Amino acid sequence: MEKPEMMQENLTRPWHERIDPVTKLLLIAVLTLLSFVLTNIFAEAALILATIFLLLFSGKLGSSMKALGFCAFMILTMLLIQGLFYPHNETIAFSIAFSLGAIAFYQEGLTYAALLGCRIIVIVLATNFFMQTTTISENAKYLENAGMKYKTVYLLMSVCYILPQMMQNLKKIQLAQRARGIGEQKSLIQKFKTILPILIPLVIKTLDQSMSRSISLQLRNFESKKRTVRALRRTYLMDKMFHRALGLTSIILIGCKVWMLINK
């Protein structure tokens, strides 16, 4: 039975902290699968709006919107390429005239690229909700108490948090550049030219940090069978029920997508 002070602490926590990490992971899976099942651009827009409301009510909308800047360039590129070269292009949406001729963008390609872009936005926002509302230690403790091996937990957490770690490393590199007198670039092209040379060192540094943590854990014998699993201090809201409901929803959505592919 829970202690009174622990019950009081659980009641005063924000709603997103009373949802367990596995439920949040399953929610990401449901939102991602639903975005791939939907084939209407307006339905995708409604799903994006629902994800935005989820972030708004958790107070994480501002920081999550910054993550969309990373995928904006990809979405614009898809609109450009698919609008021009999509195999099923038939209806001209608009054209841009030049002195040497005109470039036509087609409705089918733009619609297809917009659909893919909406799916990317849903995945980015849903994933960012998970990363902003949970910590590595909380996720690791919950998954390990659920019966997952610590090695598997560490692998999963490393994959989930590699992007935030790259963002932290990028900020450190940018601060170092400013300290050396390299001013902040205003235009998108200038920012891209500044970031491009440091992409490879950034990835290498992030992977090196992950390897260093892995070696450190091995030296501390974290895979020992005698290792004591830390008990959970928090209780979560209807976690088992959410697991079953979201797991069943994921299976149904996978079945729907497979059925759509078979009957395509």
mmCIF file of C-alpha atoms in Angstrom:
data_model
loop_
_atom_site.group_PDB
_atom_site.id
_atom_site.type_symbol
_atom_site.label_atom_id
_atom_site.label_comp_id
_atom_site.label_asym_id
_atom_site.label_seq_id
_atom_site.Cartn_x
_atom_site.Cartn_y
_atom_site.Cartn_z
ATOM 1 C CA MET A 1 0.000 0.000 0.000
ATOM 2 C CA GLU A 2 1.235 3.481 -0.879
ATOM 3 C CA LYS A 3 2.426 5.820 1.829
ATOM 4 C CA PRO A 4 0.311 8.989 2.309
ATOM 5 C CA GLU A 5 3.193 11.293 1.312
ATOM 6 C CA MET A 6 3.778 9.290 -1.863
ATOM 7 C CA MET A 7 0.067 9.440 -2.748
ATOM 8 C CA GLN A 8 0.080 13.200 -2.186
ATOM 9 C CA GLU A 9 3.142 13.568 -4.412
ATOM 10 C CA ASN A 10 1.497 11.551 -7.190
ATOM 11 C CA LEU A 11 -1.645 13.704 -7.045
ATOM 12 C CA THR A 12 0.291 16.982 -7.274
ATOM 13 C CA ARG A 13 2.364 15.920 -10.275
ATOM 14 C CA PRO A 14 1.394 17.206 -13.762
ATOM 15 C CA TRP A 15 -0.791 14.837 -15.781
ATOM 16 C CA HIS A 16 1.989 13.901 -18.217
ATOM 17 C CA GLU A 17 4.204 12.781 -15.313
ATOM 18 C CA ARG A 18 1.468 10.408 -14.127
ATOM 19 C CA ILE A 19 1.587 8.577 -17.492
ATOM 20 C CA ASP A 20 4.177 5.812 -17.556
ATOM 21 C CA PRO A 21 6.956 5.686 -20.209
ATOM 22 C CA VAL A 22 5.633 2.545 -21.926
ATOM 23 C CA THR A 23 2.234 4.178 -22.433
ATOM 24 C CA LYS A 24 3.974 7.155 -24.033
ATOM 25 C CA LEU A 25 5.986 4.864 -26.315
ATOM 26 C CA LEU A 26 2.804 3.029 -27.331
ATOM 27 C CA LEU A 27 1.125 6.396 -27.939
ATOM 28 C CA ILE A 28 3.953 7.311 -30.338
ATOM 29 C CA ALA A 29 3.416 3.995 -32.122
ATOM 30 C CA VAL A 30 -0.350 4.584 -32.402
ATOM 31 C CA LEU A 31 0.052 8.131 -33.730
ATOM 32 C CA THR A 32 2.712 7.013 -36.224
ATOM 33 C CA LEU A 33 0.659 4.057 -37.465
ATOM 34 C CA LEU A 34 -2.465 6.205 -37.695
ATOM 35 C CA SER A 35 -0.618 8.774 -39.800
ATOM 36 C CA PHE A 36 0.343 6.011 -42.255
ATOM 37 C CA VAL A 37 -3.165 4.566 -42.334
ATOM 38 C CA LEU A 38 -4.758 7.939 -43.129
ATOM 39 C CA THR A 39 -4.597 8.931 -46.790
ATOM 40 C CA ASN A 40 -6.456 12.259 -46.629
ATOM 41 C CA ILE A 41 -4.503 15.468 -46.181
ATOM 42 C CA PHE A 42 -7.232 17.018 -43.999
ATOM 43 C CA ALA A 43 -7.288 13.968 -41.707
ATOM 44 C CA GLU A 44 -3.496 14.244 -41.394
ATOM 45 C CA ALA A 45 -3.864 17.936 -40.541
ATOM 46 C CA ALA A 46 -6.376 17.015 -37.817
ATOM 47 C CA LEU A 47 -3.894 14.469 -36.438
ATOM 48 C CA ILE A 48 -1.160 17.131 -36.367
ATOM 49 C CA LEU A 49 -3.566 19.450 -34.536
ATOM 50 C CA ALA A 50 -4.306 16.715 -31.974
ATOM 51 C CA THR A 51 -0.574 16.198 -31.414
ATOM 52 C CA ILE A 52 -0.075 19.947 -30.993
ATOM 53 C CA PHE A 53 -2.859 20.047 -28.382
ATOM 54 C CA LEU A 54 -1.140 17.155 -26.584
ATOM 55 C CA LEU A 55 2.056 19.197 -26.388
ATOM 56 C CA LEU A 56 0.153 22.367 -25.496
ATOM 57 C CA PHE A 57 -1.559 20.788 -22.500
ATOM 58 C CA SER A 58 1.764 19.348 -21.317
ATOM 59 C CA GLY A 59 3.465 22.758 -21.572
ATOM 60 C CA LYS A 60 6.093 21.518 -24.038
ATOM 61 C CA LEU A 61 4.838 23.140 -27.247
ATOM 62 C CA GLY A 62 7.475 25.884 -27.485
ATOM 63 C CA SER A 63 10.488 23.584 -27.268
ATOM 64 C CA SER A 64 8.840 21.032 -29.564
ATOM 65 C CA MET A 65 8.254 23.544 -32.346
ATOM 66 C CA LYS A 66 11.996 24.132 -32.546
ATOM 67 C CA ALA A 67 12.437 20.479 -33.521
ATOM 68 C CA LEU A 68 10.349 21.077 -36.656
ATOM 69 C CA GLY A 69 13.101 23.301 -38.009
ATOM 70 C CA PHE A 70 15.206 20.190 -38.624
ATOM 71 C CA CYS A 71 12.562 18.583 -40.829
ATOM 72 C CA ALA A 72 11.410 21.789 -42.617
ATOM 73 C CA PHE A 73 14.228 21.538 -45.152
ATOM 74 C CA MET A 74 13.351 17.883 -45.855
ATOM 75 C CA ILE A 75 9.664 18.696 -46.378
ATOM 76 C CA LEU A 76 10.450 21.592 -48.714
ATOM 77 C CA THR A 77 12.762 19.324 -50.701
ATOM 78 C CA MET A 78 10.029 16.684 -51.007
ATOM 79 C CA LEU A 79 7.519 19.286 -52.206
ATOM 80 C CA LEU A 80 9.984 20.463 -54.832
ATOM 81 C CA ILE A 81 10.971 17.011 -56.117
ATOM 82 C CA GLN A 82 7.550 15.362 -55.979
ATOM 83 C CA GLY A 83 5.832 18.435 -57.417
ATOM 84 C CA LEU A 84 8.064 18.183 -60.467
ATOM 85 C CA PHE A 85 8.860 14.485 -60.914
ATOM 86 C CA TYR A 86 6.120 12.407 -59.205
ATOM 87 C CA PRO A 87 5.304 9.511 -61.607
ATOM 88 C CA HIS A 88 1.528 10.096 -61.445
ATOM 89 C CA ASN A 89 1.649 13.830 -62.143
ATOM 90 C CA GLU A 90 -1.169 14.928 -64.460
ATOM 91 C CA THR A 91 -2.843 18.136 -63.233
ATOM 92 C CA ILE A 92 -0.796 21.337 -63.210
ATOM 93 C CA ALA A 93 -1.240 23.209 -59.923
ATOM 94 C CA PHE A 94 0.816 26.258 -60.854
ATOM 95 C CA SER A 95 3.834 27.190 -62.942
ATOM 96 C CA ILE A 96 6.766 29.550 -62.449
ATOM 97 C CA ALA A 97 7.864 31.453 -65.558
ATOM 98 C CA PHE A 98 11.524 32.209 -66.328
ATOM 99 C CA SER A 99 13.252 33.891 -69.229
ATOM 100 C CA LEU A 100 14.192 30.464 -70.640
ATOM 101 C CA GLY A 101 10.765 28.880 -70.095
ATOM 102 C CA ALA A 102 8.457 27.770 -67.262
ATOM 103 C CA ILE A 103 8.543 25.153 -64.518
ATOM 104 C CA ALA A 104 5.217 23.417 -63.770
ATOM 105 C CA PHE A 105 4.346 21.968 -60.392
ATOM 106 C CA TYR A 106 1.701 19.268 -60.400
ATOM 107 C CA GLN A 107 -1.150 18.801 -57.943
ATOM 108 C CA GLU A 108 -0.665 15.037 -57.506
ATOM 109 C CA GLY A 109 3.000 15.364 -56.584
ATOM 110 C CA LEU A 110 2.414 18.262 -54.210
ATOM 111 C CA THR A 111 -0.430 16.385 -52.483
ATOM 112 C CA TYR A 112 1.710 13.267 -52.076
ATOM 113 C CA ALA A 113 4.651 15.286 -50.704
ATOM 114 C CA ALA A 114 2.341 17.177 -48.317
ATOM 115 C CA LEU A 115 0.984 13.846 -47.060
ATOM 116 C CA LEU A 116 4.524 12.581 -46.389
ATOM 117 C CA GLY A 117 5.401 15.888 -44.738
ATOM 118 C CA CYS A 118 2.407 15.637 -42.406
ATOM 119 C CA ARG A 119 3.507 12.157 -41.378
ATOM 120 C CA ILE A 120 7.003 13.420 -40.605
ATOM 121 C CA ILE A 121 5.560 16.255 -38.485
ATOM 122 C CA VAL A 122 3.361 13.824 -36.516
ATOM 123 C CA ILE A 123 6.328 11.522 -35.818
ATOM 124 C CA VAL A 124 8.603 14.410 -34.792
ATOM 125 C CA LEU A 125 6.016 16.006 -32.481
ATOM 126 C CA ALA A 126 4.944 12.699 -30.902
ATOM 127 C CA THR A 127 8.549 11.634 -30.322
ATOM 128 C CA ASN A 128 9.391 15.031 -28.889
ATOM 129 C CA PHE A 129 6.470 14.721 -26.445
ATOM 130 C CA PHE A 130 8.016 11.505 -25.140
ATOM 131 C CA MET A 131 11.506 12.961 -24.855
ATOM 132 C CA GLN A 132 10.331 16.206 -23.219
ATOM 133 C CA THR A 133 8.076 14.584 -20.624
ATOM 134 C CA THR A 134 10.281 11.694 -19.489
ATOM 135 C CA THR A 135 13.848 11.320 -18.290
ATOM 136 C CA ILE A 136 16.374 8.623 -19.086
ATOM 137 C CA SER A 137 16.480 7.434 -15.468
ATOM 138 C CA GLU A 138 12.677 7.246 -15.234
ATOM 139 C CA ASN A 139 12.419 5.266 -18.472
ATOM 140 C CA ALA A 140 15.240 2.911 -17.492
ATOM 141 C CA LYS A 141 13.804 2.194 -14.030
ATOM 142 C CA TYR A 142 10.284 1.567 -15.332
ATOM 143 C CA LEU A 143 11.353 -0.724 -18.188
ATOM 144 C CA GLU A 144 13.728 -2.662 -15.953
ATOM 145 C CA ASN A 145 11.015 -3.119 -13.314
ATOM 146 C CA ALA A 146 8.723 -4.338 -16.090
ATOM 147 C CA GLY A 147 11.151 -7.232 -16.683
ATOM 148 C CA MET A 148 13.292 -5.946 -19.547
ATOM 149 C CA LYS A 149 17.028 -6.681 -19.389
ATOM 150 C CA TYR A 150 19.207 -3.717 -18.530
ATOM 151 C CA LYS A 151 21.275 -4.155 -21.705
ATOM 152 C CA THR A 152 18.111 -3.903 -23.813
ATOM 153 C CA VAL A 153 16.921 -0.908 -21.798
ATOM 154 C CA TYR A 154 20.222 0.883 -22.336
ATOM 155 C CA LEU A 155 20.141 0.166 -26.077
ATOM 156 C CA LEU A 156 16.591 1.511 -26.385
ATOM 157 C CA MET A 157 17.344 4.637 -24.370
ATOM 158 C CA SER A 158 20.501 5.322 -26.383
ATOM 159 C CA VAL A 159 18.496 5.265 -29.617
ATOM 160 C CA CYS A 160 15.686 7.462 -28.224
ATOM 161 C CA TYR A 161 17.991 10.137 -26.843
ATOM 162 C CA ILE A 162 20.667 10.305 -29.534
ATOM 163 C CA LEU A 163 18.933 13.259 -31.253
ATOM 164 C CA PRO A 164 18.691 15.416 -28.070
ATOM 165 C CA GLN A 165 22.336 14.640 -27.363
ATOM 166 C CA MET A 166 23.287 15.759 -30.871
ATOM 167 C CA MET A 167 21.331 18.984 -30.267
ATOM 168 C CA GLN A 168 23.274 19.616 -27.051
ATOM 169 C CA ASN A 169 26.580 18.982 -28.800
ATOM 170 C CA LEU A 170 25.546 21.276 -31.660
ATOM 171 C CA LYS A 171 24.782 24.093 -29.214
ATOM 172 C CA LYS A 172 28.204 23.646 -27.594
ATOM 173 C CA ILE A 173 29.934 23.800 -31.000
ATOM 174 C CA GLN A 174 27.962 26.911 -31.976
ATOM 175 C CA LEU A 175 28.873 28.602 -28.690
ATOM 176 C CA ALA A 176 32.532 27.751 -29.325
ATOM 177 C CA GLN A 177 32.277 29.228 -32.831
ATOM 178 C CA ARG A 178 30.808 32.458 -31.478
ATOM 179 C CA ALA A 179 33.589 32.647 -28.879
ATOM 180 C CA ARG A 180 36.109 32.467 -31.745
ATOM 181 C CA GLY A 181 34.400 35.380 -33.495
ATOM 182 C CA ILE A 182 32.209 33.508 -35.959
ATOM 183 C CA GLY A 183 28.988 35.539 -35.975
ATOM 184 C CA GLU A 184 25.497 34.091 -36.016
ATOM 185 C CA GLN A 185 24.218 33.603 -39.557
ATOM 186 C CA LYS A 186 20.784 35.050 -40.301
ATOM 187 C CA SER A 187 19.701 33.498 -43.598
ATOM 188 C CA LEU A 188 18.801 29.810 -43.978
ATOM 189 C CA ILE A 189 21.513 29.264 -46.614
ATOM 190 C CA GLN A 190 24.176 30.825 -44.386
ATOM 191 C CA LYS A 191 23.112 28.661 -41.440
ATOM 192 C CA PHE A 192 23.256 25.568 -43.660
ATOM 193 C CA LYS A 193 26.777 26.481 -44.842
ATOM 194 C CA THR A 194 27.852 26.943 -41.216
ATOM 195 C CA ILE A 195 26.371 23.634 -39.985
ATOM 196 C CA LEU A 196 27.447 21.480 -42.962
ATOM 197 C CA PRO A 197 31.215 21.329 -42.121
ATOM 198 C CA ILE A 198 30.544 20.252 -38.519
ATOM 199 C CA LEU A 199 28.001 17.501 -39.264
ATOM 200 C CA ILE A 200 30.563 14.676 -39.461
ATOM 201 C CA PRO A 201 32.472 15.711 -36.283
ATOM 202 C CA LEU A 202 29.091 16.155 -34.545
ATOM 203 C CA VAL A 203 27.957 12.616 -35.388
ATOM 204 C CA ILE A 204 31.362 11.144 -34.478
ATOM 205 C CA LYS A 205 31.395 12.967 -31.114
ATOM 206 C CA THR A 206 27.861 11.776 -30.269
ATOM 207 C CA LEU A 207 28.671 8.157 -31.155
ATOM 208 C CA ASP A 208 31.932 8.374 -29.186
ATOM 209 C CA GLN A 209 30.012 9.563 -26.121
ATOM 210 C CA SER A 210 27.601 6.634 -26.460
ATOM 211 C CA MET A 211 30.518 4.188 -26.708
ATOM 212 C CA SER A 212 32.192 5.744 -23.657
ATOM 213 C CA ARG A 213 29.020 5.317 -21.598
ATOM 214 C CA SER A 214 28.708 1.714 -22.760
ATOM 215 C CA ILE A 215 32.310 0.927 -21.738
ATOM 216 C CA SER A 216 31.765 2.650 -18.379
ATOM 217 C CA LEU A 217 28.675 0.518 -17.699
ATOM 218 C CA GLN A 218 30.531 -2.672 -18.614
ATOM 219 C CA LEU A 219 33.383 -1.781 -16.244
ATOM 220 C CA ARG A 220 30.849 -1.271 -13.447
ATOM 221 C CA ASN A 221 29.439 -4.734 -14.156
ATOM 222 C CA PHE A 222 25.901 -3.514 -14.817
ATOM 223 C CA GLU A 223 25.073 -6.794 -16.579
ATOM 224 C CA SER A 224 25.684 -8.813 -13.418
ATOM 225 C CA LYS A 225 22.855 -11.132 -12.384
ATOM 226 C CA LYS A 226 23.379 -10.001 -8.782
ATOM 227 C CA ARG A 227 22.585 -6.414 -9.709
ATOM 228 C CA THR A 228 19.647 -5.043 -7.691
ATOM 229 C CA VAL A 229 16.865 -3.409 -9.680
ATOM 230 C CA ARG A 230 15.927 -0.050 -8.232
ATOM 231 C CA ALA A 231 12.334 0.088 -7.017
ATOM 232 C CA LEU A 232 9.902 2.594 -8.489
ATOM 233 C CA ARG A 233 9.048 5.507 -6.214
ATOM 234 C CA ARG A 234 6.188 6.673 -8.426
ATOM 235 C CA THR A 235 2.871 5.130 -9.310
ATOM 236 C CA TYR A 236 1.262 5.712 -12.670
ATOM 237 C CA LEU A 237 -2.308 6.248 -13.794
ATOM 238 C CA MET A 238 -3.969 3.036 -15.060
ATOM 239 C CA ASP A 239 -0.772 1.883 -16.749
ATOM 240 C CA LYS A 240 -1.860 -1.707 -17.429
ATOM 241 C CA MET A 241 -5.150 -0.600 -18.972
ATOM 242 C CA PHE A 242 -3.383 1.919 -21.216
ATOM 243 C CA HIS A 243 -0.875 -0.745 -22.285
ATOM 244 C CA ARG A 244 -3.625 -3.139 -23.357
ATOM 245 C CA ALA A 245 -5.745 -0.481 -25.076
ATOM 246 C CA LEU A 246 -2.883 1.121 -27.010
ATOM 247 C CA GLY A 247 -1.304 -2.257 -27.823
ATOM 248 C CA LEU A 248 -4.602 -3.508 -29.250
ATOM 249 C CA THR A 249 -5.037 -0.259 -31.199
ATOM 250 C CA SER A 250 -1.538 -0.672 -32.676
ATOM 251 C CA ILE A 251 -2.337 -4.216 -33.811
ATOM 252 C CA ILE A 252 -5.602 -3.057 -35.411
ATOM 253 C CA LEU A 253 -3.835 -0.209 -37.239
ATOM 254 C CA ILE A 254 -1.126 -2.570 -38.514
ATOM 255 C CA GLY A 255 -3.857 -4.909 -39.782
ATOM 256 C CA CYS A 256 -5.618 -2.007 -41.514
ATOM 257 C CA LYS A 257 -2.401 -0.915 -43.217
ATOM 258 C CA VAL A 258 -1.624 -4.469 -44.387
ATOM 259 C CA TRP A 259 -5.199 -4.791 -45.718
ATOM 260 C CA MET A 260 -4.821 -1.503 -47.597
ATOM 261 C CA LEU A 261 -1.557 -2.668 -49.181
ATOM 262 C CA ILE A 262 -3.062 -6.010 -50.216
ATOM 263 C CA ASN A 263 -6.106 -4.386 -51.822
ATOM 264 C CA LYS A 264 -4.189 -1.523 -53.421
#
